Amino acid sequence: MTNTKQYFDSPEFREQFHCDSPLGSFLSPEGTTFRLWTPTAEAVELRLYPAGDGGGPAEVHALHPAGRGLWLWETDRNLDGTYYDYAVTVDGIARETADPYARACGLNGRRSMVIDLRRTDPPGWAFDRPPAPKPETVIYEIHVKDFSWDPASGVPEDCRGKFKALTLEDTTLDGGGEHPTCLAYLQRLGVSHVQLMPVYDYGSVDEGGAADAFNWGYDPVNYNVPEGSYATDPRCGEVRIRELKEAVQALHRGGFRVIMDVVYNHTYHLDSWLWRTAPWYYSRQEKSGAPSNGSGCGNDIASERSMCARYILESVLYWAEEYHIDGFRFDLMGLLDVELMERIRRELDRRWGRGEKLLFGEPWSAGGTGARPGTVLAGKAGLPLLDAATGAFCDATRDAVKGPISAEEAPGFVNGGGLDPAVLTNCLRGWTRAPGEFSVKAPSQTITYLSSHDDWTLWDKLVLTMDRSRDFDRLSPELLRANRLAAAICFTCHGRLFLLSGEEFARTKHGIRDSVCSPLSINRLDWRRAWENRELVDYYRGLIALRMQLPGLQDKSPRAGERIADVTEPVRDCVTVRVDNTGGSSPWRRLFLAYSARQEETDVSLPEGTWELLADGTSSFLWRDPEEMERRFTLAPVSAAIFGQR
Ligand code: CA
């Protein structure tokens, strides 16, 4: 096994086997072609099936080698809709495998399907365009199934938990016609981007099994095919494709850009389609030959190898091109290499325009990885080497505001941990050229956030740190105050903004830290709670609307941090800041921000001149009819205030 590592890492292997020809199955007026890259194969068989699952092959054909590891079979027949797989023989062992380059598949993705993609386009697809960019990026992370599973969502039963639910534009609580849910709710909230947790075909949910099976989906099986359990018919290969396109189209029509969560760092099992077509080539190995496990999922993709890099790059471009995806969130980006991330950035920019497609990821991994020596990984240390338009989740702000994810009861700024002016300054500046681990070139690289699907929800972290009775359901005023302060800090920090769906209504998973395979009763968005907690929702809504008007906070340039000045500490746990808000069409040239984590009221001196109170600890909509004030202001306990000066 050690030898495979050295062999696949060697320049000689690349020289001999790197292949730039198209891979997959293709239809043309001349017929159908099957093209598989399998450099170490001794024989390859193609098996054609009338169905995506069950029954034996109707035909078997031998592929022939065509050089550089490419194997081919061609026919003058049009095999659109035919299912297929391969038997690849390496070292005398024949392995059955679907096509890793498949763009359509049958039930549970075990067989691939030849597809004419044009017949999967919904009406009007050729004219589908993303909405014009908003002044600020506010990303809302949803899971297709948990978003609409709750009957209170008002989504018809046959659409609940499906791509179809994302096409419904006027759903209301309990179907009562009054309080918007799902897309209509998000439009009112004002977010700019909807991020879909994995929607490629993953393996942990049986597509033919129970309707309420749940998993986040970080276990990729077919990278270039949508997940079948979100489709109304997972057995019919074109349905999942058409229905995801319909969802993207509806999201675009609704005013949202669409981000896809992509998990190229590992496959569901080491024994994947990639592995079966080229054993060990796509997988990092330790010196001992054991599979590398920096993902914590049992295997790591060898992104630094040329055919693996090609695979990932082409997959990203395919989703952008075929499904009109507007951005990509890379799971465990710290396992992929900087060179590949830079190539992806360049190709996206070249095809769609500079920065048009968002690109960001998690700048960490679950552990060390056996990458080829000399590989530079896109973890935190790699951030300054990445393009300024390639971003990363900022755990520094997240942990400073609400407390670290490493210790349940450890607090942050808003829940008793103290408000440190030096750390807050770095948060406000999006950690641009900051000392310490998280440091970026510009706020364009910073994803500023408080919660994502991982770890405790913001609300649960507040309960764990502030409520001894651990009552996750009770909406206590004290916790709501801390929640609003956390949101106000987040929405006044530089960077692109991100929130877990439901953070704005105190979403709870009842203290469960990792709900990856928890039941839907834990994971589903509780639309009744969203209504009950509408005051908190409105607080987020006002912050989002205000942020859209503040060029001083939207600034993504390397010098944006210079706008943040005069960070002062009038009293302990109370910090004030001035922000230069010039440069856009905002009515306010200057901002004055005040944050207090104190349990008492705090008197704050306003800088010279007349100030308008745009938001305080209770309302973030004061800017619609602002009160003017001078000299002094009394800041409520555990609250923030945002002032503007014309
Ligand atoms: Ca699946």
XYZ file of C-alpha atoms and ligand atoms in Angstrom:
647
model
C 0.000 0.000 0.000
C 2.904 2.334 0.705
C 3.896 1.978 -2.903
C 0.578 3.271 -4.223
C 1.138 6.503 -2.283
C 4.580 7.057 -3.778
C 3.450 5.980 -7.218
C 0.402 8.251 -7.401
C 2.292 11.179 -5.863
C 5.117 10.878 -8.396
C 5.647 13.265 -11.324
C 6.099 10.190 -13.524
C 2.552 9.028 -12.865
C 1.162 12.425 -13.739
C 3.309 12.579 -16.852
C 2.056 9.238 -18.057
C -1.600 9.275 -17.014
C -2.928 12.810 -16.598
C -5.849 12.956 -18.996
C -7.669 16.019 -20.286
C -10.321 14.282 -22.425
C -14.001 14.474 -21.460
C -15.098 11.837 -18.926
C -18.560 10.407 -18.305
C -21.305 9.314 -20.681
C -22.204 11.530 -23.614
C -24.960 11.750 -26.192
C -24.397 13.187 -29.621
C -26.173 12.936 -32.993
C -23.746 10.091 -33.750
C -24.740 8.037 -30.730
C -23.577 7.456 -27.168
C -20.025 7.333 -25.751
C -18.848 6.034 -22.395
C -15.499 7.369 -21.180
C -13.905 6.261 -17.919
C -10.492 7.143 -16.476
C -9.023 4.117 -14.763
C -5.238 4.122 -15.108
C -4.476 0.837 -13.341
C -7.282 -1.271 -14.846
C -6.635 -4.524 -16.650
C -10.178 -4.775 -18.009
C -13.343 -2.678 -17.885
C -16.892 -3.842 -18.602
C -19.903 -1.664 -19.204
C -23.270 -3.069 -18.117
C -26.482 -1.478 -19.406
C -29.766 -1.740 -17.479
C -33.337 -0.796 -18.284
C -33.936 0.302 -14.652
C -32.022 2.270 -12.039
C -32.351 -0.489 -9.445
C -33.157 -4.192 -9.426
C -32.786 -6.751 -12.200
C -29.699 -7.723 -14.147
C -27.939 -6.047 -17.044
C -29.548 -6.169 -20.477
C -26.181 -5.827 -22.212
C -22.521 -6.111 -21.295
C -19.727 -4.572 -23.369
C -15.974 -4.453 -22.972
C -14.388 -1.004 -22.992
C -11.110 -0.583 -24.818
C -8.111 1.379 -23.562
C -7.411 4.595 -25.412
C -4.236 5.791 -23.691
C -3.485 7.906 -20.581
C -5.775 5.695 -18.459
C -8.838 6.420 -20.594
C -11.191 3.545 -21.474
C -13.942 3.855 -24.117
C -17.061 2.266 -25.497
C -19.105 3.813 -28.294
C -22.374 2.987 -30.011
C -24.394 4.673 -32.744
C -27.552 4.172 -30.631
C -29.105 6.938 -28.561
C -29.073 5.525 -25.027
C -30.743 8.491 -23.309
C -32.375 7.223 -20.113
C -30.366 3.979 -20.006
C -28.868 3.065 -16.635
C -25.343 1.678 -16.427
C -22.414 0.735 -14.251
C -18.943 -0.671 -14.733
C -16.903 -3.646 -13.588
C -13.304 -2.483 -13.284
C -10.587 -5.111 -12.839
C -7.417 -4.025 -11.030
C -4.811 -6.524 -9.788
C -7.130 -9.351 -10.726
C -10.016 -8.028 -8.607
C -13.183 -6.932 -10.442
C -15.089 -4.167 -8.675
C -18.588 -2.996 -9.555
C -18.879 0.743 -9.656
C -21.144 3.520 -10.804
C -19.571 6.219 -12.979
C -17.908 8.831 -10.736
C -18.524 11.350 -13.525
C -22.246 10.490 -13.726
C -24.682 13.372 -14.042
C -27.775 11.249 -13.415
C -28.436 8.065 -11.460
C -31.035 5.635 -10.204
C -32.251 4.884 -6.691
C -29.535 5.465 -4.076
C -27.063 6.339 -6.820
C -25.797 2.809 -7.363
C -26.307 2.921 -11.117
C -25.539 5.864 -13.329
C -27.784 7.049 -16.125
C -27.173 8.425 -19.590
C -29.010 11.715 -19.753
C -29.918 14.408 -22.220
C -29.808 17.245 -19.720
C -31.870 19.561 -21.880
C -34.957 17.526 -21.118
C -34.423 18.196 -17.404
C -34.689 21.974 -17.843
C -37.862 23.473 -16.374
C -39.763 25.962 -18.568
C -37.919 29.288 -18.718
C -34.626 27.800 -17.509
C -32.638 29.358 -20.347
C -33.748 32.764 -19.071
C -33.072 32.054 -15.403
C -30.695 34.606 -13.899
C -29.668 35.313 -10.312
C -31.090 38.504 -8.836
C -28.876 41.605 -8.897
C -26.424 41.616 -6.004
C -27.557 43.328 -2.802
C -25.290 45.856 -1.061
C -24.412 43.220 1.537
C -24.163 39.434 1.578
C -26.395 37.852 4.209
C -26.343 34.074 3.886
C -29.108 31.926 5.385
C -28.196 28.271 5.819
C -30.984 25.744 5.319
C -31.341 21.989 5.044
C -33.825 20.976 2.349
C -35.639 18.522 4.573
C -35.724 20.351 7.893
C -36.752 23.642 6.255
C -40.273 22.535 5.370
C -40.843 19.325 7.332
C -42.944 20.955 10.055
C -46.673 20.681 9.163
C -47.061 24.192 10.627
C -45.013 25.413 7.655
C -48.237 25.285 5.639
C -46.393 23.351 2.929
C -48.608 20.649 1.360
C -47.685 17.217 2.641
C -46.383 15.891 -0.688
C -43.864 18.753 -0.902
C -42.636 18.760 2.705
C -38.932 18.115 2.990
C -38.526 18.172 -0.798
C -36.948 20.449 -3.405
C -40.578 21.222 -4.359
C -41.114 23.116 -1.102
C -38.503 25.621 -2.272
C -40.697 26.483 -5.244
C -43.684 27.539 -3.106
C -43.801 31.288 -2.808
C -46.764 32.033 -0.564
C -46.842 29.533 2.285
C -48.161 30.657 5.668
C -48.237 29.337 9.217
C -50.678 26.396 9.335
C -51.863 27.497 5.893
C -53.790 30.238 7.673
C -52.952 32.858 5.046
C -51.452 35.343 7.529
C -47.934 34.697 8.759
C -45.383 33.879 6.062
C -43.263 30.732 6.300
C -40.426 29.281 4.181
C -39.547 31.397 1.124
C -42.098 34.102 1.861
C -40.680 34.393 5.377
C -37.132 34.665 4.027
C -38.143 37.409 1.628
C -39.520 39.379 4.528
C -36.381 38.702 6.578
C -34.316 40.229 3.781
C -31.415 37.792 3.402
C -29.511 37.868 0.113
C -28.362 34.250 -0.220
C -29.860 30.879 0.632
C -27.250 28.228 1.366
C -28.347 24.656 0.801
C -26.739 22.040 3.012
C -25.636 19.094 0.845
C -27.934 18.556 -2.135
C -25.595 16.328 -4.138
C -26.382 12.605 -3.858
C -25.375 11.380 -0.422
C -25.518 7.938 1.075
C -26.785 8.027 4.656
C -30.503 8.198 3.811
C -32.202 5.336 1.965
C -33.984 6.994 -0.927
C -36.513 4.175 -0.999
C -36.926 4.084 2.794
C -38.894 5.925 5.455
C -39.943 9.465 4.561
C -38.738 10.877 7.874
C -35.183 9.504 7.655
C -32.819 12.375 8.305
C -29.173 13.199 7.883
C -27.285 16.421 7.182
C -25.779 14.721 4.141
C -22.016 15.176 4.528
C -21.451 11.735 3.019
C -21.078 12.142 -0.742
C -21.816 9.253 -3.118
C -22.375 10.945 -6.496
C -20.783 14.389 -6.581
C -22.509 15.558 -9.748
C -26.045 14.299 -9.166
C -28.702 15.744 -6.824
C -29.852 13.811 -3.758
C -32.809 11.548 -4.471
C -34.587 11.716 -1.108
C -35.414 15.380 -1.831
C -37.105 14.454 -5.123
C -40.709 13.345 -5.546
C -39.454 10.252 -7.434
C -35.894 9.091 -6.639
C -36.245 6.104 -8.973
C -36.561 8.131 -12.118
C -33.160 9.673 -12.868
C -34.310 12.940 -14.423
C -36.786 13.915 -11.687
C -34.257 14.935 -9.017
C -32.374 16.982 -11.604
C -35.433 18.855 -12.820
C -36.727 19.459 -9.300
C -33.459 20.931 -8.018
C -33.364 23.218 -11.047
C -36.949 24.275 -10.322
C -35.915 25.100 -6.752
C -32.947 27.210 -7.888
C -35.165 28.963 -10.420
C -37.778 29.749 -7.756
C -35.121 30.978 -5.319
C -33.726 33.271 -8.006
C -37.218 34.517 -8.813
C -37.773 35.116 -5.109
C -34.733 37.389 -4.950
C -32.142 35.011 -3.512
C -28.831 33.822 -4.791
C -28.117 30.161 -4.118
C -25.054 28.704 -2.421
C -24.300 25.010 -2.426
C -22.505 23.191 0.371
C -19.858 20.987 -1.262
C -17.983 18.187 0.475
C -15.026 17.286 -1.718
C -12.709 16.592 1.220
C -13.881 13.019 1.731
C -16.245 10.390 0.339
C -18.949 8.561 2.323
C -16.747 5.477 2.569
C -13.180 4.985 1.440
C -14.731 2.385 -0.876
C -16.298 4.994 -3.176
C -16.897 5.102 -6.934
C -13.654 7.076 -7.230
C -11.821 4.428 -5.235
C -13.284 1.542 -7.222
C -12.263 3.073 -10.558
C -8.728 3.924 -9.414
C -7.947 2.274 -6.058
C -6.037 4.676 -3.748
C -5.490 7.332 -6.417
C -8.054 9.786 -5.009
C -7.248 9.003 -1.371
C -4.475 10.300 0.837
C -2.519 7.678 2.708
C -0.349 7.747 5.781
C 3.241 6.563 5.451
C 2.064 3.204 6.801
C -0.305 2.952 3.862
C -3.391 3.401 6.036
C -6.009 5.834 4.769
C -5.430 9.361 6.005
C -8.239 10.639 8.250
C -8.033 14.423 8.584
C -11.749 14.583 7.836
C -12.692 12.441 10.808
C -14.829 10.488 8.333
C -12.328 7.722 7.566
C -10.732 9.073 4.400
C -9.339 12.254 2.811
C -9.447 13.198 -0.860
C -6.011 13.730 -2.455
C -6.880 17.125 -3.946
C -3.228 17.786 -4.810
C -3.150 14.991 -7.414
C -3.878 16.283 -10.882
C -6.847 14.093 -11.814
C -8.415 14.642 -8.409
C -7.978 18.408 -8.758
C -9.499 18.170 -12.230
C -12.436 16.220 -10.806
C -13.183 18.810 -8.112
C -12.715 21.813 -10.397
C -14.981 20.361 -13.095
C -17.606 19.400 -10.556
C -17.796 22.971 -9.204
C -17.978 24.406 -12.722
C -20.663 21.878 -13.629
C -22.944 22.928 -10.755
C -22.400 26.588 -11.588
C -23.117 26.016 -15.273
C -25.843 23.375 -15.276
C -27.703 24.295 -12.060
C -26.970 28.054 -12.031
C -25.451 27.824 -8.537
C -24.139 31.213 -7.354
C -21.698 30.209 -4.662
C -19.908 27.322 -3.007
C -19.276 26.605 0.652
C -16.404 24.149 0.989
C -16.668 21.692 3.833
C -13.310 21.260 5.638
C -11.542 23.481 3.116
C -8.474 23.039 5.324
C -8.035 19.590 3.761
C -7.950 20.927 0.198
C -4.920 22.665 -1.215
C -4.455 26.363 -1.871
C -3.424 25.750 -5.473
C -6.738 24.052 -6.253
C -8.821 26.692 -4.466
C -6.989 29.352 -6.469
C -7.698 27.517 -9.724
C -11.381 27.262 -8.834
C -11.487 30.992 -8.020
C -9.795 31.894 -11.305
C -12.050 29.664 -13.425
C -15.238 30.945 -11.775
C -14.059 34.539 -12.275
C -13.053 33.908 -15.880
C -16.419 32.417 -16.825
C -18.851 34.460 -14.788
C -16.994 37.663 -13.893
C -14.798 38.710 -11.031
C -16.319 37.719 -7.675
C -19.704 36.925 -9.247
C -19.654 33.446 -7.723
C -19.065 33.326 -3.977
C -16.398 30.948 -2.747
C -15.653 30.240 0.898
C -15.094 27.363 3.266
C -14.196 26.033 6.645
C -10.509 26.887 7.163
C -9.889 23.831 9.282
C -9.972 20.038 9.337
C -10.677 17.412 11.964
C -7.037 16.322 12.116
C -3.756 15.988 10.237
C -3.759 14.686 6.694
C -1.297 12.717 4.552
C -1.023 15.165 1.677
C 1.891 14.947 -0.759
C 4.906 16.726 0.802
C 4.986 20.382 -0.207
C 1.194 20.700 -0.444
C -0.062 23.983 1.046
C -3.464 23.481 2.622
C -6.288 26.049 2.620
C -6.651 26.139 6.391
C -6.177 29.259 8.488
C -2.485 29.454 7.702
C -3.376 29.417 4.003
C -5.856 32.317 4.149
C -3.335 35.055 3.308
C -2.295 32.972 0.272
C -5.832 32.732 -1.084
C -7.431 35.253 -3.410
C -9.090 38.097 -1.481
C -12.421 36.899 -2.898
C -12.076 33.430 -1.370
C -13.425 33.442 2.144
C -13.536 31.434 5.336
C -15.749 30.976 8.358
C -14.460 33.203 11.135
C -14.531 31.166 14.315
C -12.697 33.987 16.112
C -15.716 36.307 16.117
C -18.137 33.437 16.665
C -16.340 32.270 19.797
C -15.593 35.748 21.135
C -19.251 36.766 21.038
C -20.986 33.696 22.482
C -18.152 31.620 23.954
C -16.104 28.769 22.504
C -17.577 25.604 21.037
C -14.992 23.579 22.936
C -16.568 24.060 26.356
C -20.299 24.032 26.920
C -20.405 26.500 29.780
C -17.599 28.838 28.679
C -19.137 32.264 27.964
C -18.280 35.035 25.504
C -18.972 38.796 25.343
C -22.737 38.587 25.716
C -23.142 35.906 28.361
C -20.825 36.936 31.155
C -17.374 36.390 29.709
C -16.517 40.094 29.576
C -16.293 42.458 26.628
C -12.672 42.878 25.623
C -12.144 46.047 23.530
C -9.050 44.675 21.765
C -10.774 41.485 20.682
C -13.937 43.372 19.740
C -11.869 45.668 17.519
C -10.586 42.665 15.599
C -14.120 41.319 15.302
C -15.321 44.669 13.942
C -12.495 44.708 11.414
C -13.267 41.165 10.301
C -9.822 40.105 11.572
C -8.090 41.835 8.686
C -4.334 41.490 9.186
C -5.089 40.611 12.796
C -2.569 38.973 15.075
C -3.401 35.386 15.865
C -4.671 32.384 14.043
C -7.534 33.852 12.043
C -6.114 36.623 9.902
C -7.258 37.694 6.441
C -6.153 40.138 3.760
C -9.490 41.926 3.666
C -13.037 41.534 5.046
C -14.002 40.058 1.661
C -12.469 36.872 3.069
C -14.336 36.882 6.360
C -17.570 35.009 6.922
C -18.866 36.643 10.086
C -21.304 34.449 11.974
C -22.551 33.226 15.323
C -24.024 29.838 14.441
C -24.114 27.251 11.692
C -25.459 23.697 11.533
C -22.427 22.505 13.504
C -22.288 22.741 17.287
C -24.915 24.281 19.565
C -27.379 26.735 18.128
C -26.814 30.263 19.408
C -29.879 29.931 21.633
C -28.751 26.609 23.082
C -25.306 28.036 23.838
C -26.987 30.935 25.658
C -29.154 28.517 27.657
C -26.142 26.352 28.532
C -24.176 29.365 29.743
C -26.943 31.414 31.364
C -29.836 29.230 32.484
C -29.179 26.785 35.301
C -32.523 25.087 34.755
C -31.571 24.480 31.108
C -35.033 25.239 29.846
C -34.517 25.490 26.096
C -38.149 26.238 25.327
C -38.695 29.235 27.572
C -38.033 32.565 25.882
C -36.605 34.352 28.901
C -36.086 38.119 28.618
C -32.536 37.823 29.932
C -31.508 35.365 27.232
C -33.307 37.302 24.539
C -31.330 40.412 25.538
C -28.070 38.495 25.182
C -29.257 37.100 21.834
C -30.060 40.591 20.540
C -26.706 41.942 21.690
C -24.933 39.039 19.968
C -26.837 39.738 16.751
C -26.112 43.473 16.966
C -22.388 42.789 17.350
C -22.393 40.317 14.467
C -24.274 42.664 12.149
C -21.878 45.525 12.854
C -18.732 43.512 12.126
C -16.979 43.629 8.779
C -17.203 40.592 6.521
C -19.995 38.731 4.804
C -22.747 37.714 7.179
C -24.035 34.225 7.718
C -26.641 32.649 9.958
C -28.065 29.233 10.638
C -31.745 29.091 9.705
C -33.797 29.829 12.791
C -31.033 31.600 14.705
C -33.304 34.634 14.368
C -36.115 32.889 16.230
C -34.017 31.300 18.972
C -33.868 27.914 17.263
C -33.225 25.156 19.735
C -32.023 21.595 19.316
C -32.537 21.119 23.069
C -28.854 21.228 23.816
C -27.862 18.604 21.251
C -24.527 19.700 19.938
C -24.288 17.554 16.856
C -27.659 16.838 15.254
C -26.218 15.238 12.093
C -28.446 12.200 12.423
C -30.882 13.355 15.101
C -34.536 12.887 14.177
C -36.554 15.554 12.418
C -38.295 16.365 15.695
C -34.948 17.916 16.739
C -33.803 19.234 13.377
C -36.971 20.541 11.761
C -37.515 24.286 11.641
C -40.296 24.986 14.115
C -42.441 27.522 12.282
C -44.696 28.055 15.279
C -41.694 29.089 17.346
C -40.742 31.490 14.547
C -44.098 33.184 14.954
C -44.070 33.109 18.766
C -40.648 34.683 18.731
C -41.419 37.265 16.052
C -39.920 40.091 18.098
C -36.487 38.518 17.874
C -37.084 37.816 14.174
C -37.925 41.487 13.718
C -34.747 42.493 15.515
C -32.684 40.477 13.014
C -34.835 41.799 10.163
C -34.140 45.394 11.172
C -30.408 44.725 11.529
C -30.299 43.194 8.048
C -32.204 46.131 6.534
C -29.963 48.628 8.342
C -26.781 46.848 7.294
C -27.898 47.162 3.663
C -27.653 50.956 4.146
C -24.244 51.203 5.804
C -21.296 51.376 3.374
C -18.907 51.763 6.302
C -19.773 48.254 7.438
C -20.164 46.768 3.950
C -16.642 47.759 2.919
C -14.706 44.641 1.852
C -11.471 46.378 0.863
C -8.130 45.727 2.569
C -8.307 49.216 4.122
C -11.850 48.846 5.505
C -10.450 48.479 9.009
C -9.313 52.108 8.952
C -12.979 53.098 9.137
C -13.186 51.680 12.657
C -11.678 54.183 15.077
C -11.678 55.424 18.646
C -12.508 52.136 20.261
C -12.960 53.216 23.854
C -13.916 51.636 27.106
C -15.797 54.176 29.232
C -16.480 51.524 31.847
C -15.747 47.870 32.098
C -17.749 45.671 29.685
C -18.982 48.665 27.734
C -17.263 49.665 24.500
C -17.915 52.465 22.031
C -16.610 52.796 18.481
C -16.705 55.336 15.662
C -17.156 54.248 12.056
C -16.522 56.257 8.907
C -19.681 55.577 6.875
C -18.864 57.640 3.782
C -18.582 56.253 0.280
C -22.123 55.120 -0.510
C -25.591 56.620 -0.734
C -26.233 56.325 3.011
C -27.732 59.408 4.697
C -25.278 59.013 7.583
C -21.631 59.993 7.146
C -20.567 58.693 10.531
C -21.683 55.911 12.823
C -21.252 55.590 16.537
C -21.643 52.114 17.992
C -22.028 51.290 21.663
C -22.068 47.805 23.153
C -22.657 46.913 26.767
C -22.486 43.501 28.380
C -23.099 45.023 31.835
C -26.097 44.095 33.934
C -26.653 47.789 34.795
C -27.542 50.810 32.692
C -24.493 52.685 31.412
C -24.131 56.365 30.620
C -22.333 56.889 27.345
C -20.938 60.176 25.970
C -21.811 60.800 22.362
C -19.152 62.431 20.186
C -19.741 66.040 19.182
C -22.790 66.978 17.121
C -26.284 65.675 16.629
C -26.814 61.933 16.389
C -29.772 59.879 15.255
C -30.510 56.684 17.158
C -30.836 54.006 14.471
C -31.094 50.924 16.671
C -30.976 50.083 20.347
C -31.177 46.931 22.428
C -34.886 46.484 21.783
C -35.571 47.789 18.302
C -33.438 47.717 15.190
C -35.982 49.680 13.155
C -35.535 53.055 14.883
C -33.751 54.291 11.757
C -37.113 54.524 9.999
C -38.035 57.496 12.208
C -34.936 58.255 14.230
C -34.852 60.303 17.394
C -32.136 62.996 17.460
C -29.865 63.282 20.468
C -26.729 65.010 21.671
C -24.054 64.589 24.312
C -25.305 61.644 26.354
C -27.144 58.407 26.028
C -28.124 55.785 28.560
C -27.391 52.310 27.308
C -29.701 49.594 28.635
C -28.171 46.535 30.342
C -26.793 43.940 27.908
C -27.561 45.894 24.763
C -26.130 47.647 21.750
C -26.950 51.013 20.217
C -26.214 52.243 16.707
C -26.140 55.974 16.002
C -25.803 57.817 12.703
C -24.705 61.372 11.987
C -25.655 63.127 8.753
Ca -28.705 9.491 -1.974
